[in-house]
PDB file of C-alpha atoms in Angstrom:
ATOM      1  CA  GLY A 104      17.781 -15.891 -17.696  1.00  0.00           C
ATOM      2  CA  SER A 105      18.332 -14.436 -21.111  1.00  0.00           C
ATOM      3  CA  GLY A 106      21.113 -12.137 -19.915  1.00  0.00           C
ATOM      4  CA  LYS A 107      19.151  -9.143 -21.171  1.00  0.00           C
ATOM      5  CA  SER A 108      18.516  -6.210 -18.872  1.00  0.00           C
ATOM      6  CA  THR A 109      15.033  -5.471 -17.676  1.00  0.00           C
ATOM      7  CA  THR A 110      16.061  -2.095 -16.247  1.00  0.00           C
ATOM      8  CA  LEU A 111      14.975   0.819 -18.402  1.00  0.00           C
ATOM      9  CA  ALA A 112      15.916   4.485 -18.658  1.00  0.00           C
ATOM     10  CA  ALA A 113      12.943   6.583 -19.725  1.00  0.00           C
ATOM     11  CA  LEU A 114      12.987   9.483 -22.172  1.00  0.00           C
ATOM     12  CA  ILE A 115      10.278  11.891 -21.037  1.00  0.00           C
ATOM     13  CA  ASP A 116       8.742  14.788 -22.963  1.00  0.00           C
ATOM     14  CA  LEU A 117       8.788  17.389 -20.174  1.00  0.00           C
ATOM     15  CA  VAL A 118       6.471  19.812 -21.979  1.00  0.00           C
ATOM     16  CA  ASN A 119       3.677  17.266 -22.506  1.00  0.00           C
ATOM     17  CA  ARG A 120       4.651  15.045 -19.546  1.00  0.00           C
ATOM     18  CA  THR A 121       4.551  11.901 -21.654  1.00  0.00           C
ATOM     19  CA  LEU A 122       6.798   8.894 -22.092  1.00  0.00           C
ATOM     20  CA  VAL A 123       8.591   9.068 -25.438  1.00  0.00           C
ATOM     21  CA  ARG A 124      10.691   5.898 -25.303  1.00  0.00           C
ATOM     22  CA  THR A 125      12.502   3.566 -22.970  1.00  0.00           C
ATOM     23  CA  VAL A 126      16.106   2.439 -23.309  1.00  0.00           C
ATOM     24  CA  PRO A 127      17.466  -0.760 -21.694  1.00  0.00           C
ATOM     25  CA  VAL A 128      20.424  -0.220 -19.363  1.00  0.00           C
ATOM     26  CA  ARG A 129      22.268  -2.395 -16.838  1.00  0.00           C
ATOM     27  CA  ASP A 130      20.594  -3.175 -13.530  1.00  0.00           C
ATOM     28  CA  TYR A 131      20.728  -0.974 -10.420  1.00  0.00           C
ATOM     29  CA  PRO A 132      21.113   2.534 -11.884  1.00  0.00           C
ATOM     30  CA  SER A 133      21.903   4.972  -9.091  1.00  0.00           C
ATOM     31  CA  PHE A 134      23.255   8.258 -10.515  1.00  0.00           C
ATOM     32  CA  LEU A 135      22.982  10.138 -13.816  1.00  0.00           C
ATOM     33  CA  ALA A 136      25.268  12.744 -15.360  1.00  0.00           C
ATOM     34  CA  LEU A 137      24.712  14.642 -18.602  1.00  0.00           C
ATOM     35  CA  SER A 138      27.804  15.485 -20.642  1.00  0.00           C
ATOM     36  CA  ALA A 139      28.684  19.175 -20.862  1.00  0.00           C
ATOM     37  CA  ASP A 140      27.620  19.288 -24.520  1.00  0.00           C
ATOM     38  CA  GLY A 141      24.413  17.298 -23.895  1.00  0.00           C
ATOM     39  CA  THR A 142      25.317  14.517 -26.327  1.00  0.00           C
ATOM     40  CA  ALA A 143      25.635  11.732 -23.744  1.00  0.00           C
ATOM     41  CA  LEU A 144      23.897  10.680 -20.565  1.00  0.00           C
ATOM     42  CA  PHE A 145      26.055   8.575 -18.259  1.00  0.00           C
ATOM     43  CA  VAL A 146      24.417   6.093 -15.905  1.00  0.00           C
ATOM     44  CA  LEU A 147      26.241   4.749 -12.864  1.00  0.00           C
ATOM     45  CA  HIS A 148      25.171   1.294 -11.660  1.00  0.00           C
ATOM     46  CA  ASN A 149      25.523  -0.070  -8.135  1.00  0.00           C
ATOM     47  CA  GLY A 150      27.502  -3.312  -8.116  1.00  0.00           C
ATOM     48  CA  TRP A 151      28.980  -2.935 -11.621  1.00  0.00           C
ATOM     49  CA  ASP A 152      32.479  -1.929 -12.701  1.00  0.00           C
ATOM     50  CA  ALA A 153      31.152  -0.121 -15.765  1.00  0.00           C
ATOM     51  CA  ILE A 154      28.902   2.808 -16.579  1.00  0.00           C
ATOM     52  CA  SER A 155      26.347   3.064 -19.368  1.00  0.00           C
ATOM     53  CA  ALA A 156      26.695   5.870 -21.894  1.00  0.00           C
ATOM     54  CA  ILE A 157      23.480   6.754 -23.711  1.00  0.00           C
ATOM     55  CA  ASP A 158      23.786   8.777 -26.924  1.00  0.00           C
ATOM     56  CA  THR A 159      21.098  11.435 -26.465  1.00  0.00           C
ATOM     57  CA  LEU A 160      20.417  11.706 -30.195  1.00  0.00           C
ATOM     58  CA  THR A 161      20.238   8.036 -31.219  1.00  0.00           C
ATOM     59  CA  LEU A 162      19.574   6.553 -27.730  1.00  0.00           C
ATOM     60  CA  ALA A 163      22.231   3.909 -28.430  1.00  0.00           C
ATOM     61  CA  VAL A 164      23.684   2.488 -25.208  1.00  0.00           C
ATOM     62  CA  GLU A 165      27.325   1.549 -24.707  1.00  0.00           C
ATOM     63  CA  ALA A 166      28.801  -0.025 -21.567  1.00  0.00           C
ATOM     64  CA  ILE A 167      32.087   1.611 -20.613  1.00  0.00           C
ATOM     65  CA  PRO A 168      34.254  -0.560 -18.344  1.00  0.00           C
ATOM     66  CA  ILE A 169      36.070   1.498 -15.728  1.00  0.00           C
ATOM     67  CA  GLY A 170      37.651  -1.254 -13.632  1.00  0.00           C
ATOM     68  CA  ILE A 171      36.223  -0.150 -10.298  1.00  0.00           C
ATOM     69  CA  GLU A 172      32.779  -0.029  -8.770  1.00  0.00           C
ATOM     70  CA  PRO A 173      32.100   3.722  -8.674  1.00  0.00           C
ATOM     71  CA  ASP A 174      30.056   5.334  -5.905  1.00  0.00           C
ATOM     72  CA  VAL A 175      29.357   8.695  -7.559  1.00  0.00           C
ATOM     73  CA  ILE A 176      29.421  10.139 -11.064  1.00  0.00           C
ATOM     74  CA  THR A 177      29.702  13.806 -11.969  1.00  0.00           C
ATOM     75  CA  SER A 178      29.117  15.814 -15.120  1.00  0.00           C
ATOM     76  CA  ALA A 179      32.708  17.080 -15.123  1.00  0.00           C
ATOM     77  CA  PRO A 180      34.235  15.934 -18.414  1.00  0.00           C
ATOM     78  CA  ARG A 181      36.206  12.671 -18.283  1.00  0.00           C
ATOM     79  CA  PHE A 182      35.989  12.070 -14.548  1.00  0.00           C
ATOM     80  CA  VAL A 183      34.290   9.428 -12.435  1.00  0.00           C
ATOM     81  CA  VAL A 184      34.746  10.097  -8.729  1.00  0.00           C
ATOM     82  CA  ARG A 185      34.955   7.212  -6.289  1.00  0.00           C
TER      83      ARG A 185
END
């Protein structure tokens, strides 16, 4: 394979119920958490020892290694609960 993800997060216009854009993320997303200030959406992935952080303004995606395979993510600042 190319090593590129085929899993996408979708940005939806809730007023018009339309797809605005998709953003590639790692495979097997299972939980989402929005930062308290709304600037980042964190995506937990089953089977990975990292989470994806999506900048809600630019939609840039950054993988954040956390060293464990998390089971749950919460919107509490700076915490990933296992």
